[in-house]
Tab-separated table of C-alpha atoms in Angstrom:
chain	number	residue	atom	x	y	z
C	8	MET	CA	85.631	96.952	141.209
C	9	VAL	CA	84.333	97.078	137.646
C	10	SER	CA	86.171	94.809	135.261
C	11	LEU	CA	86.751	95.727	131.605
C	12	ARG	CA	87.727	92.855	129.309
C	13	LEU	CA	89.641	93.944	126.237
C	14	PRO	CA	90.023	92.346	122.807
C	15	SER	CA	93.506	91.054	122.106
C	16	MET	CA	94.424	93.802	119.640
C	17	LEU	CA	94.044	96.374	122.408
C	18	HIS	CA	96.155	94.561	125.008
C	19	PRO	CA	99.378	96.396	123.992
C	20	LEU	CA	97.678	99.707	124.762
C	21	ALA	CA	96.883	98.435	128.276
C	22	ARG	CA	100.515	97.467	128.867
C	23	GLY	CA	99.716	93.877	127.997
C	24	HIS	CA	96.696	93.471	130.246
C	25	SER	CA	93.608	91.698	128.975
C	26	ARG	CA	91.507	93.031	131.809
C	27	ILE	CA	91.412	96.382	133.595
C	28	GLU	CA	89.740	97.043	136.914
C	29	VAL	CA	88.404	100.449	137.858
C	30	THR	CA	86.015	101.972	140.328
C	31	ALA	CA	83.088	103.616	138.538
C	32	ALA	CA	79.345	104.121	138.882
C	33	THR	CA	78.676	104.399	135.122
C	34	LEU	CA	80.266	103.256	131.904
C	35	GLY	CA	81.323	106.838	131.122
C	36	ILE	CA	83.063	107.185	134.472
C	37	ALA	CA	84.771	103.833	133.906
C	38	LEU	CA	86.125	105.112	130.583
C	39	ASP	CA	87.253	108.327	132.297
C	40	ALA	CA	89.280	106.127	134.625
C	41	VAL	CA	90.717	104.255	131.669
C	42	ARG	CA	91.767	107.594	130.173
C	43	GLU	CA	93.687	108.464	133.311
C	44	GLN	CA	95.733	105.278	133.160
C	45	TYR	CA	95.817	104.436	129.471
C	46	PRO	CA	95.000	107.466	127.293
C	47	ALA	CA	96.006	105.758	124.039
C	48	LEU	CA	93.582	102.942	124.858
C	49	GLU	CA	90.716	105.212	125.828
C	50	ARG	CA	90.814	107.138	122.560
C	51	ARG	CA	90.293	103.855	120.701
C	52	LEU	CA	87.008	103.527	122.563
C	53	ARG	CA	85.706	107.117	122.519
C	54	ASN	CA	86.378	110.137	120.354
C	55	GLU	CA	87.617	113.440	121.755
C	56	GLN	CA	84.063	114.547	122.489
C	57	GLY	CA	83.503	111.526	124.707
C	58	GLU	CA	81.261	109.692	122.240
C	59	LEU	CA	81.540	105.931	122.011
C	60	ARG	CA	83.126	104.853	118.759
C	61	ARG	CA	80.478	103.568	116.395
C	62	TYR	CA	82.083	100.209	115.687
C	63	VAL	CA	83.067	99.329	119.237
C	64	ASN	CA	80.512	97.515	121.377
C	65	PHE	CA	80.408	97.545	125.176
C	66	TYR	CA	78.539	94.633	126.704
C	67	VAL	CA	77.666	95.490	130.297
C	68	ASP	CA	76.915	92.262	132.131
C	69	GLY	CA	75.942	90.723	128.828
C	70	GLU	CA	73.871	93.544	127.293
C	71	GLU	CA	75.196	96.034	124.755
C	72	CYS	CA	75.282	99.430	126.421
C	73	ARG	CA	73.386	101.190	123.637
C	74	ARG	CA	70.334	99.135	124.605
C	75	LEU	CA	70.833	100.330	128.159
C	76	GLY	CA	71.903	103.855	128.948
C	77	GLY	CA	74.897	104.299	126.670
C	78	VAL	CA	77.723	105.999	128.508
C	79	ASP	CA	75.306	106.600	131.393
C	80	THR	CA	74.699	102.881	131.878
C	81	PRO	CA	74.993	102.239	135.625
C	82	LEU	CA	77.624	99.795	136.828
C	83	SER	CA	77.708	97.804	140.053
C	84	ASP	CA	80.785	96.828	142.006
C	85	HIS	CA	80.795	93.477	140.243
C	86	SER	CA	79.941	94.590	136.720
C	87	GLU	CA	81.869	93.225	133.817
C	88	VAL	CA	82.220	95.274	130.629
C	89	MET	CA	83.270	93.315	127.580
C	90	VAL	CA	84.756	95.510	124.842
C	91	ILE	CA	84.184	93.854	121.472
C	92	PRO	CA	84.783	95.386	118.033
C	93	SER	CA	81.725	95.053	115.857
C	94	VAL	CA	81.692	93.545	112.399
C	95	ALA	CA	82.846	96.221	109.955
C	96	GLY	CA	85.228	96.787	107.097
C	97	GLY	CA	86.004	94.837	103.972
B	47	MET	CA	121.708	106.912	96.730
B	48	ASP	CA	118.782	105.172	98.405
B	49	VAL	CA	115.219	106.291	97.802
B	50	LEU	CA	112.300	105.466	100.067
B	51	LEU	CA	108.833	105.250	98.556
B	52	ALA	CA	105.892	105.120	100.945
B	53	ILE	CA	102.581	103.776	99.669
B	54	GLY	CA	99.519	104.499	101.794
B	55	THR	CA	96.447	102.478	100.896
B	56	ARG	CA	92.919	101.766	102.011
B	57	LYS	CA	94.161	98.761	103.965
B	58	GLY	CA	97.634	99.568	105.199
B	59	LEU	CA	101.085	100.954	104.447
B	60	TRP	CA	103.774	99.562	102.188
B	61	LEU	CA	107.349	100.821	101.994
B	62	ALA	CA	109.680	100.374	99.029
B	63	ARG	CA	113.430	100.980	98.850
B	64	SER	CA	115.684	101.289	95.840
B	65	SER	CA	119.232	102.330	95.103
B	66	ASP	CA	118.662	102.827	91.371
B	67	ARG	CA	114.917	103.560	91.335
B	68	ARG	CA	114.427	100.691	88.896
B	69	SER	CA	114.663	97.672	91.149
B	70	TRP	CA	112.522	98.024	94.281
B	71	ARG	CA	112.274	96.031	97.501
B	72	VAL	CA	108.677	96.330	98.645
B	73	SER	CA	107.703	95.477	102.211
B	74	GLY	CA	104.368	95.482	103.986
B	75	PRO	CA	101.664	95.700	104.907
B	76	GLN	CA	102.160	97.676	108.066
B	77	PHE	CA	99.104	98.851	109.999
B	78	PRO	CA	96.882	96.313	108.203
B	79	VAL	CA	93.231	97.174	107.680
B	80	THR	CA	93.822	100.851	108.302
B	81	GLU	CA	93.452	103.740	105.880
B	82	VAL	CA	96.692	105.646	105.327
B	83	LYS	CA	95.605	108.793	103.541
B	84	ALA	CA	98.448	111.032	104.667
B	85	PHE	CA	102.159	110.359	104.904
B	86	ALA	CA	105.238	112.570	105.143
B	87	ILE	CA	108.940	111.933	104.814
B	88	ASP	CA	110.501	114.737	106.813
B	89	THR	CA	114.079	115.166	105.623
B	90	ARG	CA	114.828	118.413	107.462
B	91	GLY	CA	116.620	116.792	110.390
B	92	SER	CA	119.870	114.844	110.605
B	93	SER	CA	117.967	111.654	109.753
B	94	PRO	CA	114.614	111.203	108.022
B	95	ARG	CA	111.478	111.028	110.116
B	96	LEU	CA	108.405	109.270	108.767
B	97	LEU	CA	104.944	110.421	109.778
B	98	ALA	CA	101.786	108.482	108.988
B	99	ALA	CA	98.144	109.165	109.691
B	100	VAL	CA	96.580	105.780	110.387
B	101	LEU	CA	92.810	105.410	110.477
B	102	ASN	CA	91.257	102.289	111.919
B	103	GLU	CA	87.572	101.966	111.164
B	104	HIS	CA	86.899	100.622	114.640
B	105	PHE	CA	89.300	102.552	116.794
B	106	GLY	CA	89.724	105.918	115.096
B	107	LEU	CA	92.761	107.814	113.922
B	108	THR	CA	96.254	108.332	115.217
B	109	VAL	CA	99.491	109.788	113.917
B	110	VAL	CA	102.618	107.678	114.292
B	111	SER	CA	106.251	108.462	113.589
B	112	SER	CA	109.372	106.481	112.853
B	113	ASP	CA	112.989	107.566	113.112
B	114	ASP	CA	114.344	104.279	111.730
B	115	LEU	CA	112.709	104.270	108.284
B	116	GLY	CA	109.682	102.302	109.331
B	117	GLU	CA	111.330	99.542	111.346
B	118	THR	CA	109.580	100.728	114.491
B	119	TRP	CA	106.830	103.268	115.083
B	120	ASN	CA	106.054	105.577	117.962
B	121	GLU	CA	102.671	106.829	119.027
B	122	PRO	CA	102.287	109.610	121.598
B	123	GLU	CA	100.446	108.692	124.761
B	124	GLN	CA	98.085	111.660	124.333
B	125	ALA	CA	96.066	112.044	121.120
B	126	PRO	CA	98.334	113.735	118.550
B	127	ILE	CA	95.412	115.506	116.856
B	128	ALA	CA	92.113	116.170	118.593
B	129	PHE	CA	89.501	118.864	118.303
B	130	PRO	CA	89.119	120.938	121.475
B	131	GLU	CA	85.977	120.208	123.463
B	132	ASP	CA	84.412	123.603	122.752
B	133	THR	CA	84.376	122.955	119.001
B	134	GLY	CA	82.004	120.014	119.388
B	135	ALA	CA	83.871	118.381	116.503
B	136	ALA	CA	85.605	115.026	116.322
B	137	LEU	CA	88.448	114.038	114.044
B	138	GLU	CA	87.302	111.909	111.124
B	139	ALA	CA	90.490	111.733	109.073
B	140	VAL	CA	93.819	113.370	108.341
B	141	TRP	CA	94.212	114.093	104.642
B	142	GLN	CA	97.570	115.835	104.691
B	143	LEU	CA	100.780	115.901	106.728
B	144	THR	CA	103.142	118.653	105.613
B	145	PRO	CA	106.531	119.443	107.150
B	146	GLY	CA	107.082	123.164	107.594
B	147	PRO	CA	109.851	125.186	105.953
B	148	GLY	CA	113.460	124.213	106.538
B	149	ASP	CA	114.094	127.013	109.007
B	150	GLN	CA	111.279	125.727	111.233
B	151	PRO	CA	112.480	122.140	111.645
B	152	ASP	CA	109.955	121.145	114.310
B	153	VAL	CA	106.875	122.557	112.584
B	154	VAL	CA	104.483	120.126	110.914
B	155	TYR	CA	100.990	120.869	109.610
B	156	ALA	CA	98.006	118.573	109.310
B	157	GLY	CA	94.922	119.063	107.157
B	158	THR	CA	91.904	117.226	108.506
B	159	GLU	CA	88.335	116.130	108.018
B	160	PRO	CA	86.267	117.989	109.065
B	161	SER	CA	87.992	120.895	107.340
B	162	ALA	CA	90.597	122.249	109.725
B	163	LEU	CA	94.282	122.985	109.951
B	164	PHE	CA	96.428	121.805	112.842
B	165	ARG	CA	99.983	122.896	113.649
B	166	SER	CA	102.663	120.974	115.500
B	167	SER	CA	105.750	122.607	116.928
B	168	ASP	CA	107.299	119.377	118.232
B	169	GLY	CA	107.875	117.447	115.036
B	170	GLY	CA	104.417	115.917	114.810
B	171	LYS	CA	103.965	114.533	118.316
B	172	SER	CA	101.197	116.959	119.237
B	173	PHE	CA	99.128	119.356	117.166
B	174	GLU	CA	97.081	122.413	117.969
B	175	LEU	CA	94.006	123.612	116.083
B	176	VAL	CA	94.582	126.769	114.015
B	177	ARG	CA	91.618	128.712	115.312
B	178	GLY	CA	91.628	131.406	112.677
B	179	LEU	CA	90.577	128.971	109.970
B	180	TRP	CA	88.225	126.971	112.179
B	181	ASP	CA	86.396	130.129	113.253
B	182	HIS	CA	86.114	131.438	109.699
B	183	PRO	CA	82.619	132.801	109.003
B	184	HIS	CA	82.509	130.826	105.750
B	185	ARG	CA	82.842	127.480	107.524
B	186	PRO	CA	79.112	126.774	107.872
B	187	ASN	CA	78.894	126.996	104.080
B	188	TRP	CA	81.681	124.525	103.338
B	189	PHE	CA	80.192	121.145	102.546
B	190	PRO	CA	81.512	117.660	101.803
B	191	GLY	CA	82.600	116.590	98.368
B	192	GLY	CA	82.388	112.920	97.441
B	193	GLY	CA	85.271	111.993	99.719
B	194	GLY	CA	84.342	114.086	102.731
B	195	GLN	CA	84.795	117.683	103.813
B	196	ALA	CA	88.490	118.106	104.371
B	197	VAL	CA	91.544	120.312	104.123
B	198	HIS	CA	93.639	118.207	101.764
B	199	THR	CA	96.349	120.670	100.746
B	200	VAL	CA	98.671	122.639	103.022
B	201	LEU	CA	101.341	124.843	101.441
B	202	PRO	CA	103.430	126.839	103.899
B	203	HIS	CA	105.367	129.679	102.330
B	204	PRO	CA	109.039	128.610	102.158
B	205	GLU	CA	110.368	131.909	103.529
B	206	ASP	CA	107.550	133.876	105.140
B	207	GLU	CA	106.373	132.050	108.247
B	208	ASN	CA	103.194	134.151	108.318
B	209	SER	CA	102.039	133.111	104.850
B	210	MET	CA	100.333	129.887	103.932
B	211	ILE	CA	97.811	128.456	101.514
B	212	VAL	CA	95.336	125.675	102.194
B	213	ALA	CA	92.767	124.069	99.942
B	214	MET	CA	89.684	122.094	100.772
B	215	SER	CA	86.844	120.220	99.151
B	216	THR	CA	84.565	121.965	99.090
B	217	GLY	CA	85.414	125.502	100.033
B	218	GLY	CA	88.339	126.094	97.712
B	219	VAL	CA	91.612	127.885	98.341
B	220	TYR	CA	92.229	130.087	101.388
B	221	ARG	CA	95.357	131.988	102.307
B	222	THR	CA	96.706	133.742	105.346
B	223	ALA	CA	99.356	136.439	105.652
B	224	ASP	CA	99.307	136.775	109.438
B	225	GLY	CA	100.306	133.369	110.676
B	226	GLY	CA	96.849	131.851	110.497
B	227	ALA	CA	94.938	134.478	112.486
B	228	THR	CA	92.857	135.498	109.472
B	229	TRP	CA	92.168	133.784	106.153
B	230	ASN	CA	90.811	135.012	102.847
B	231	PRO	CA	89.405	132.976	99.972
B	232	ALA	CA	91.642	132.912	96.886
B	233	ASN	CA	89.509	131.436	94.121
B	234	ARG	CA	89.095	134.242	91.585
B	235	GLY	CA	88.770	132.618	88.164
B	236	VAL	CA	88.235	129.064	89.443
B	237	ARG	CA	84.996	127.581	88.221
B	238	ALA	CA	82.373	125.811	90.305
B	239	ASP	CA	80.042	124.363	87.692
B	240	PHE	CA	77.911	122.712	90.353
B	241	MET	CA	76.769	126.065	91.771
B	242	PRO	CA	74.304	128.638	90.388
B	243	ASP	CA	77.066	131.257	90.355
B	244	GLU	CA	79.852	129.429	88.566
B	245	TYR	CA	82.544	131.803	89.825
B	246	PRO	CA	81.772	132.300	93.513
B	247	GLU	CA	84.125	133.860	96.036
B	248	TYR	CA	84.476	130.441	97.680
B	249	GLY	CA	82.866	127.032	97.601
B	250	GLN	CA	84.893	125.524	94.764
B	251	CYS	CA	85.752	121.841	94.833
B	252	VAL	CA	89.500	122.220	94.470
B	253	HIS	CA	91.193	118.820	94.288
B	254	LYS	CA	94.863	119.753	94.647
B	255	VAL	CA	97.203	122.740	94.601
B	256	ALA	CA	100.968	122.563	94.101
B	257	MET	CA	103.677	125.157	94.714
B	258	HIS	CA	107.364	125.131	93.878
B	259	PRO	CA	109.363	126.289	96.908
B	260	SER	CA	111.699	128.450	94.832
B	261	ASN	CA	108.786	130.295	93.205
B	262	PRO	CA	106.009	130.398	95.800
B	263	ASP	CA	103.907	132.948	93.945
B	264	GLU	CA	103.285	130.466	91.150
B	265	LEU	CA	100.639	127.879	91.973
B	266	PHE	CA	99.059	125.069	89.976
B	267	LEU	CA	95.588	123.756	90.684
B	268	GLN	CA	93.594	120.707	89.674
B	269	ASN	CA	89.953	121.549	90.121
B	270	HIS	CA	86.776	119.488	89.977
B	271	GLY	CA	86.717	120.372	86.288
B	272	GLY	CA	89.458	122.766	85.242
B	273	VAL	CA	93.226	123.054	85.555
B	274	TYR	CA	94.587	126.434	86.603
B	275	ARG	CA	97.716	128.484	87.271
B	276	SER	CA	98.175	131.509	89.476
B	277	ARG	CA	101.177	133.795	89.221
B	278	ASP	CA	100.184	136.024	92.107
B	279	ALA	CA	100.041	133.549	94.986
B	280	GLY	CA	96.380	132.761	94.424
B	281	GLY	CA	95.176	136.301	93.809
B	282	SER	CA	93.773	135.191	90.461
B	283	TRP	CA	93.752	132.031	88.382
B	284	GLU	CA	93.921	131.328	84.653
B	285	SER	CA	93.126	128.128	82.809
B	286	ILE	CA	95.979	125.920	81.641
B	287	GLU	CA	93.833	123.010	80.525
B	288	GLY	CA	94.505	123.530	76.814
B	289	GLY	CA	96.570	120.603	75.612
B	290	LEU	CA	95.201	118.198	78.185
B	291	PRO	CA	92.734	115.574	76.954
B	292	GLU	CA	90.401	116.280	79.902
B	293	ASN	CA	90.155	118.933	82.556
B	294	PHE	CA	89.116	116.592	85.362
B	295	GLY	CA	91.466	114.754	87.694
B	296	PHE	CA	92.804	114.837	91.203
B	297	SER	CA	96.578	115.097	91.246
B	298	MET	CA	98.967	117.968	90.566
B	299	VAL	CA	102.710	117.675	91.234
B	300	VAL	CA	105.576	120.109	90.744
B	301	HIS	CA	109.055	119.071	89.702
B	302	PRO	CA	111.392	119.286	92.709
B	303	HIS	CA	114.068	121.382	90.982
B	304	ARG	CA	112.549	122.992	87.894
B	305	PRO	CA	109.849	125.585	88.615
B	306	GLY	CA	107.145	125.516	85.982
B	307	VAL	CA	107.502	121.794	85.310
B	308	ILE	CA	104.354	120.038	86.478
B	309	TYR	CA	102.702	116.639	86.286
B	310	ASN	CA	99.050	115.699	86.044
B	311	PHE	CA	96.946	112.569	85.570
B	312	PRO	CA	93.787	113.508	83.630
B	313	LEU	CA	90.537	111.650	84.012
B	314	THR	CA	87.392	111.999	81.991
B	315	SER	CA	84.405	113.972	83.242
B	316	PRO	CA	83.097	113.838	86.798
B	317	MET	CA	80.490	111.320	85.680
B	318	ASN	CA	83.069	109.003	84.099
B	319	ARG	CA	86.222	109.095	86.164
B	320	PHE	CA	88.514	106.950	84.066
B	321	PRO	CA	91.638	107.756	82.068
B	322	PRO	CA	90.676	108.736	78.510
B	323	LYS	CA	90.196	105.598	76.398
B	324	GLY	CA	91.333	103.477	79.338
B	325	GLN	CA	94.902	104.488	78.546
B	326	CYS	CA	97.243	105.058	81.464
B	327	GLY	CA	99.043	108.337	80.860
B	328	VAL	CA	100.830	110.998	82.864
B	329	TYR	CA	100.925	114.490	81.383
B	330	ARG	CA	103.848	116.848	81.881
B	331	SER	CA	104.142	120.528	81.123
B	332	GLU	CA	107.570	122.140	81.003
B	333	ASP	CA	106.277	125.656	80.539
B	334	GLY	CA	103.939	126.167	83.469
B	335	GLY	CA	100.927	124.673	81.748
B	336	GLY	CA	101.321	126.346	78.358
B	337	SER	CA	101.654	122.991	76.658
B	338	TRP	CA	101.426	119.369	77.742
B	339	THR	CA	103.074	116.127	76.676
B	340	GLN	CA	101.727	112.671	77.376
B	341	LEU	CA	104.217	110.318	79.016
B	342	ARG	CA	103.326	106.632	78.861
B	343	ASN	CA	106.430	104.697	77.954
B	344	GLY	CA	106.114	101.573	80.077
B	345	LEU	CA	102.547	102.227	81.233
B	346	PRO	CA	99.493	100.114	80.311
B	347	GLU	CA	98.332	101.136	76.832
B	348	GLU	CA	94.758	99.936	77.211
B	349	GLY	CA	92.307	98.529	79.678
B	350	PHE	CA	93.432	100.796	82.525
B	351	TRP	CA	90.026	101.526	84.041
B	352	SER	CA	91.457	102.941	87.202
B	353	ALA	CA	92.255	106.391	88.620
B	354	VAL	CA	94.963	108.282	90.475
B	355	MET	CA	93.804	110.141	93.578
B	356	ARG	CA	94.902	113.563	94.786
B	357	ASP	CA	97.889	112.470	96.859
B	358	ALA	CA	98.700	109.327	94.917
B	359	MET	CA	101.236	111.095	92.700
B	360	CYS	CA	104.507	112.604	93.902
B	361	ALA	CA	108.097	113.433	93.057
B	362	ASP	CA	111.234	112.589	94.984
B	363	ASP	CA	114.034	115.096	95.579
B	364	ALA	CA	116.731	113.414	93.495
B	365	ASP	CA	118.313	114.795	90.323
B	366	PRO	CA	117.088	113.710	87.852
B	367	ALA	CA	113.763	113.631	89.607
B	368	GLY	CA	111.806	110.472	90.195
B	369	ILE	CA	108.064	110.618	89.612
B	370	TYR	CA	105.642	108.142	91.174
B	371	PHE	CA	101.965	107.338	91.137
B	372	GLY	CA	99.625	104.711	92.528
B	373	SER	CA	96.195	103.697	91.308
B	374	ARG	CA	92.889	102.789	92.811
B	375	SER	CA	93.520	99.312	91.444
B	376	GLY	CA	96.619	98.936	93.594
B	377	GLU	CA	99.354	99.415	91.031
B	378	VAL	CA	102.337	101.656	91.685
B	379	TYR	CA	104.597	103.006	88.951
B	380	ALA	CA	107.902	104.849	89.142
B	381	SER	CA	109.952	106.832	86.679
B	382	ALA	CA	113.638	107.449	87.379
B	383	ASP	CA	113.979	109.931	84.517
B	384	GLU	CA	111.351	112.597	85.169
B	385	GLY	CA	108.536	110.688	83.493
B	386	GLU	CA	110.161	109.531	80.264
B	387	HIS	CA	110.094	105.837	81.174
B	388	TRP	CA	107.995	103.997	83.736
B	389	GLN	CA	108.313	100.756	85.634
B	390	GLN	CA	105.867	98.960	87.870
B	391	VAL	CA	106.916	98.962	91.520
B	392	ALA	CA	103.976	97.000	92.931
B	393	ALA	CA	100.638	95.532	91.885
B	394	HIS	CA	97.607	93.993	93.524
B	395	LEU	CA	97.761	96.312	96.518
B	396	PRO	CA	94.592	97.864	97.960
B	397	ASP	CA	93.462	101.270	96.616
B	398	VAL	CA	96.404	103.647	96.766
B	399	PHE	CA	95.566	106.843	98.646
B	400	CYS	CA	99.007	108.457	98.835
B	401	VAL	CA	102.597	108.045	97.744
B	402	ARG	CA	105.597	109.948	99.049
B	403	ALA	CA	109.248	109.528	98.059
B	404	ALA	CA	112.578	110.987	99.128
B	405	VAL	CA	116.286	110.337	99.029
B	406	ILE	CA	117.277	108.917	102.408
């Protein structure tokens, strides 16, 4: 199972969970699974065209996904995806 | 009589309540570090419903509602407003939330960035793209103004459910007479001094249009340079800027009960967007723009180097009417007597994007 770790401000949208486990071969498929269970959470992470939100980072086993394959980044059964908002705003 | 005043800012929402419109209890922020550009107080039902478009820079936009005057908020599980996949577009912002006419109590409209109109038939829980405007052949030629390319004004006809006016920057005014299936530009006489042809069919940078529900053929328009009136539902426009110190600005508000009474907050030229002489002043016309009177009793007399944005001025529905505005410097002022006297409601807030007020 792939594990997604969420920042605290998103826990309410995952019914209080700090971690979600899904079965997925890529990051995009993992987010599809999130959409099935928690649609209000998933749209914080991707827009309606399936694009990752610019100021949300996805560290797949320690590496930000945009330096890997983006939404096509492959995941293993033991992958951990850390969702971390980037530095933005003022 | 209790009045609710909603203040949407660059960094959250504040709510203010008053029984006399002179002493206000201000609470907030709610939705901190989000942009609240659009807010509606829907008073058509048995109790008021609040609707807010809340934009988080990290996590995107949602529309929330409250049926207990902002004590608690509800967000639909599915995205309230989303562009269909085939459009290839993604929602950037909601600039306007407009309840429909009284005889359509569940209809709510949303004007968005990129420029599009959405319609809800369930009170604002879910919205559907109005395809007729999205598919308009002019759309590739609409382009962003300084704030983005958005439909910022939505004016449903109060009696004819097939008629509606929208305005966008840039693009100008468009109107439909067949329920949104087809749209025609309605900008004759409105200047676009940033284009080679200064009076094009469309492409104007209209900042705001206002309509009085009892006289829907009469419209008032604050342009990117120019203030206009139409007496034929947008078929043609004539200048009403004589008597104003400047023809630039963003806001245009109609009196809730007196057709032809309008309010405006002039700013100097596009290259110098401050109130003239740094003096904070609302202008009111009581004859449909034929003449204007400055109203500034209780407002800062000098050093007001701020501005009032397109939705940061409004009227409530009381009699006498209350008039309200908020500034980019985070000050909010209210008048309980139709603009004759002003009092500060709040200060030191973030930039005020929108204010909305209603008797609750």
